[in-house]
Short mmCIF file of C-alpha atoms in Angstrom, two decimals:
data_model
loop_
_atom_site.label_atom_id
_atom_site.label_comp_id
_atom_site.label_asym_id
_atom_site.label_seq_id
_atom_site.Cartn_x
_atom_site.Cartn_y
_atom_site.Cartn_z
CA UNK A 1298 141.12 38.87 -41.64
CA UNK A 1299 137.47 38.31 -42.46
CA UNK A 1300 135.11 41.14 -43.30
CA UNK A 1301 131.65 40.27 -42.00
CA UNK A 1302 128.66 41.91 -43.66
CA UNK A 1303 125.38 42.88 -42.06
CA UNK A 1304 122.87 40.16 -43.00
CA UNK A 1305 119.92 42.49 -42.47
CA UNK A 1306 119.23 46.22 -42.51
CA UNK A 1307 118.66 48.00 -39.23
CA UNK A 1308 120.46 49.51 -36.28
CA UNK A 1309 123.81 47.99 -35.32
CA UNK A 1310 123.75 47.33 -31.58
CA UNK A 1311 126.20 45.45 -29.42
CA UNK A 1312 125.70 41.80 -28.54
CA UNK A 1313 125.13 43.01 -24.97
CA UNK A 1314 121.83 44.48 -26.20
CA UNK A 1315 120.51 41.03 -27.15
CA UNK A 1316 117.75 39.90 -24.75
CA UNK A 1317 119.24 36.43 -24.33
CA UNK A 1318 122.17 35.90 -21.95
CA UNK A 1319 123.63 33.17 -24.18
CA UNK A 1320 124.40 35.87 -26.73
CA UNK A 1321 124.73 38.98 -24.54
CA UNK A 1322 127.16 37.18 -22.26
CA UNK A 1323 129.32 36.20 -25.22
CA UNK A 1324 128.85 32.49 -24.53
CA UNK A 1325 128.51 31.69 -28.23
CA UNK A 1326 131.29 34.07 -29.23
CA UNK A 1327 132.05 37.70 -30.00
CA UNK A 1328 130.24 39.62 -32.69
CA UNK A 1329 127.50 42.15 -33.17
CA UNK A 1330 123.74 42.37 -33.31
CA UNK A 1331 121.30 44.21 -35.51
CA UNK A 1332 117.92 45.50 -34.46
CA UNK A 1333 116.30 44.97 -37.85
CA UNK A 1334 114.09 47.30 -39.80
CA UNK A 1335 110.46 46.17 -39.30
CA UNK A 1336 109.74 45.25 -42.87
CA UNK A 1337 109.79 41.98 -44.79
CA UNK A 1338 113.33 41.29 -45.91
CA UNK A 1339 115.93 38.76 -46.85
CA UNK A 1340 118.79 37.77 -44.58
CA UNK A 1341 122.06 37.72 -46.50
CA UNK A 1342 125.16 35.60 -46.08
CA UNK A 1343 127.68 37.64 -44.08
CA UNK A 1344 130.72 36.03 -45.78
CA UNK A 1345 131.72 33.94 -48.79
CA UNK A 1346 131.51 30.28 -47.87
CA UNK A 1347 129.41 27.20 -47.45
CA UNK A 1348 126.14 26.95 -45.56
CA UNK A 1349 126.98 24.19 -43.08
CA UNK A 1350 123.75 24.56 -41.09
CA UNK A 1351 120.49 26.03 -42.27
CA UNK A 1352 117.55 26.27 -39.93
CA UNK A 1353 114.64 28.54 -40.85
CA UNK A 1354 115.53 30.90 -37.98
CA UNK A 1355 119.32 30.61 -38.00
CA UNK A 1356 122.22 29.62 -40.20
CA UNK A 1357 125.97 29.08 -40.12
CA UNK A 1358 128.26 29.95 -43.03
CA UNK A 1359 131.86 28.70 -42.99
CA UNK A 1360 134.52 30.33 -45.15
CA UNK A 1361 137.32 28.51 -46.93
CA UNK A 1362 139.60 29.39 -44.00
CA UNK A 1363 137.31 27.38 -41.70
CA UNK A 1364 135.88 30.38 -39.90
CA UNK A 1365 132.19 30.15 -39.14
CA UNK A 1366 129.62 32.90 -38.68
CA UNK A 1367 126.27 32.29 -37.01
CA UNK A 1368 123.34 34.47 -38.03
CA UNK A 1369 120.35 34.12 -35.69
CA UNK A 1370 117.09 35.72 -36.89
CA UNK A 1371 115.38 36.91 -33.75
CA UNK A 1372 115.43 35.48 -30.23
CA UNK A 1373 113.64 32.27 -29.23
CA UNK A 1374 112.53 32.00 -32.85
CA UNK A 1375 113.29 28.26 -32.82
CA UNK A 1376 109.84 28.07 -31.16
CA UNK A 1377 108.22 29.26 -34.39
CA UNK A 1378 109.27 25.98 -36.03
CA UNK A 1379 109.97 27.71 -39.31
CA UNK A 1380 106.68 29.58 -39.60
CA UNK A 1381 107.31 32.95 -41.25
CA UNK A 1382 110.75 31.97 -42.53
CA UNK A 1383 111.46 30.89 -46.09
CA UNK A 1384 114.85 29.36 -46.91
CA UNK A 1385 116.25 30.75 -50.18
CA UNK A 1386 119.27 28.43 -50.24
CA UNK A 1387 120.02 24.90 -49.10
CA UNK A 1388 122.35 23.40 -46.55
CA UNK A 1389 125.64 22.61 -48.29
CA UNK A 1390 125.25 25.42 -50.83
CA UNK A 1391 128.18 27.68 -51.55
CA UNK A 1392 127.16 31.30 -51.18
CA UNK A 1393 128.75 34.67 -51.80
CA UNK A 1394 128.79 37.39 -49.17
CA UNK A 1395 125.55 39.29 -49.65
CA UNK A 1396 123.63 36.41 -51.20
CA UNK A 1397 120.10 35.95 -49.77
CA UNK A 1398 119.71 32.89 -47.51
CA UNK A 1399 116.37 33.25 -45.70
CA UNK A 1400 113.32 35.49 -46.27
CA UNK A 1401 111.54 36.64 -43.12
CA UNK A 1402 109.56 39.46 -41.56
CA UNK A 1403 110.96 41.01 -38.36
CA UNK A 1404 107.64 42.81 -37.74
CA UNK A 1405 105.80 39.47 -37.68
CA UNK A 1406 108.35 38.05 -35.21
CA UNK A 1407 107.84 41.06 -32.96
CA UNK A 1408 104.05 40.84 -33.30
CA UNK A 1409 104.35 37.29 -31.98
CA UNK A 1410 105.92 38.59 -28.79
CA UNK A 1411 109.55 37.80 -29.61
CA UNK A 1412 112.54 40.04 -30.15
CA UNK A 1413 113.55 40.22 -33.82
CA UNK A 1414 117.13 41.24 -32.90
CA UNK A 1415 119.71 39.36 -34.94
CA UNK A 1416 122.97 38.28 -33.31
CA UNK A 1417 125.83 37.81 -35.79
CA UNK A 1418 128.51 35.76 -34.06
CA UNK A 1419 132.09 34.83 -34.91
CA UNK A 1420 132.20 31.18 -33.81
CA UNK A 1421 135.27 30.03 -31.86
CA UNK A 1422 136.78 33.51 -32.21
CA UNK A 1423 138.99 34.64 -29.37
CA UNK A 1424 138.03 37.63 -27.30
CA UNK A 1425 139.30 40.84 -28.86
CA UNK A 1426 139.52 39.38 -32.37
CA UNK A 1427 136.38 41.21 -33.50
CA UNK A 1428 137.00 44.88 -34.30
CA UNK A 1429 135.64 47.75 -36.34
CA UNK A 1430 132.07 47.24 -35.21
CA UNK A 1431 129.60 49.28 -37.24
CA UNK A 1432 127.49 51.75 -35.32
CA UNK A 1433 124.11 53.24 -36.06
CA UNK A 1434 122.10 52.43 -39.14
CA UNK A 1435 123.41 49.74 -41.46
CA UNK A 1436 122.09 48.52 -44.77
CA UNK A 1437 121.92 44.81 -45.60
CA UNK A 1438 125.32 43.93 -47.05
CA UNK A 1439 127.18 46.80 -45.37
CA UNK A 1440 130.30 45.98 -43.36
CA UNK A 1441 129.36 44.98 -39.82
CA UNK A 1442 132.73 44.06 -38.27
CA UNK A 1443 136.19 42.69 -38.96
CA UNK A 1444 137.38 39.34 -37.62
CA UNK A 1445 141.15 39.47 -37.21
CA UNK B 792 139.76 6.68 -23.27
CA UNK B 793 136.75 7.41 -21.09
CA UNK B 794 133.35 7.96 -22.62
CA UNK B 795 129.73 8.65 -21.82
CA UNK B 796 126.72 8.08 -24.02
CA UNK B 797 123.68 10.16 -23.17
CA UNK B 798 120.38 11.12 -24.74
CA UNK B 799 119.82 14.82 -25.34
CA UNK B 800 116.58 15.86 -23.64
CA UNK B 801 116.54 19.63 -24.19
CA UNK B 802 113.78 20.70 -26.54
CA UNK B 803 116.23 22.74 -28.63
CA UNK B 804 118.70 19.84 -28.82
CA UNK B 805 122.39 20.67 -28.44
CA UNK B 806 121.95 24.22 -29.72
CA UNK B 807 121.72 27.67 -28.17
CA UNK B 808 122.24 27.63 -24.41
CA UNK B 809 122.98 23.91 -23.98
CA UNK B 810 125.55 24.04 -26.79
CA UNK B 811 127.23 27.18 -25.47
CA UNK B 812 127.37 25.81 -21.92
CA UNK B 813 128.68 22.46 -23.15
CA UNK B 814 131.47 24.04 -25.21
CA UNK B 815 132.42 26.52 -22.46
CA UNK B 816 132.73 23.69 -19.96
CA UNK B 817 134.83 21.57 -22.33
CA UNK B 818 137.02 24.54 -23.24
CA UNK B 819 137.95 25.14 -19.59
CA UNK B 820 139.63 21.72 -19.49
CA UNK B 821 143.12 21.07 -20.79
CA UNK B 822 142.07 17.61 -22.01
CA UNK B 823 141.18 16.68 -25.58
CA UNK B 824 137.42 16.18 -25.66
CA UNK B 825 135.26 15.03 -28.54
CA UNK B 826 131.54 14.65 -29.04
CA UNK B 827 129.74 12.70 -31.74
CA UNK B 828 126.27 11.57 -32.57
CA UNK B 829 126.09 7.85 -31.78
CA UNK B 830 127.81 6.11 -34.69
CA UNK B 831 128.91 9.40 -36.27
CA UNK B 832 132.15 11.30 -36.73
CA UNK B 833 133.46 13.02 -33.60
CA UNK B 834 134.09 16.77 -33.47
CA UNK B 835 136.13 18.86 -31.06
CA UNK B 836 133.84 19.46 -28.07
CA UNK B 837 135.59 22.81 -27.48
CA UNK B 838 134.39 24.18 -30.82
CA UNK B 839 130.98 25.85 -30.91
CA UNK B 840 131.11 25.60 -34.70
CA UNK B 841 131.78 21.86 -34.42
CA UNK B 842 128.98 21.26 -31.93
CA UNK B 843 126.42 23.36 -33.83
CA UNK B 844 127.36 21.58 -37.05
CA UNK B 845 126.61 18.20 -35.46
CA UNK B 846 122.98 19.32 -35.37
CA UNK B 847 122.03 17.22 -32.36
CA UNK B 848 118.24 17.19 -31.88
CA UNK B 849 116.10 16.35 -28.91
CA UNK B 850 116.13 12.57 -28.46
CA UNK B 851 119.45 12.06 -30.25
CA UNK B 852 122.13 10.04 -28.53
CA UNK B 853 125.62 11.52 -28.24
CA UNK B 854 128.95 10.00 -27.28
CA UNK B 855 131.42 12.21 -25.39
CA UNK B 856 135.02 11.07 -25.07
CA UNK B 857 138.05 12.38 -23.19
CA UNK B 858 141.35 10.98 -22.04
CA UNK B 859 143.71 11.85 -19.23
CA UNK B 860 143.73 13.12 -15.67
CA UNK B 861 140.27 14.27 -14.65
CA UNK B 862 138.54 12.84 -17.72
CA UNK B 863 135.87 11.02 -15.69
CA UNK B 864 134.88 14.13 -13.75
CA UNK B 865 134.82 16.25 -16.90
CA UNK B 866 132.70 13.71 -18.74
CA UNK B 867 130.27 13.55 -15.82
CA UNK B 868 129.79 17.31 -16.05
CA UNK B 869 129.43 17.30 -19.83
CA UNK B 870 127.02 14.37 -19.73
CA UNK B 871 124.89 16.27 -17.19
CA UNK B 872 124.77 19.33 -19.48
CA UNK B 873 124.01 17.31 -22.61
CA UNK B 874 121.23 15.32 -20.95
CA UNK B 875 119.63 18.18 -19.00
CA UNK B 876 115.98 18.75 -19.97
#
């Protein structure tokens, strides 16, 4: 069982609320999404593990058990080519759950015409393996869901 | 072992939608399927974690391999997805 923490503060919403069918349709995997508070913040690692991929707008952390979590900061934010995102760690780094990975500003993403909603996805997880989804307001570092 | 080598044309590379579609298509097959960057280590093509970790960018060349009944048809489909603009 893996406890996955909320990387950002905001409102916990289902993946189906993400305005991108790749995520809302569960094509990447099961998980949750957070509609982030519109203030500059730092996205935290959702689990203990190693940063295997770090893009300015998205990162993947893999735990010692091989389970990977994708955190995507906003939708279509790859188009920003890193502008407005500041990596606080490096690819290959070991991080603790709750450790800051990227600094960003959801309000700036929204001002640019993109959704700042953050999908948090359990990669290669089977359907039904994600439970205990948080509802309502979550703080950064609060429990977001369990991966059985 | 059948294989295809294609150049990834999507602007986002083999990430996001192309990656998800690629993995979903591979996962529907009962065959073992791998994908690698040309000259690199292969990963399980049915693993979204594996494919995202490859970090395939636009213009990169990938090699997709499968073996068994229906491998050619599967590779044709995967090659189409990987090389779609």
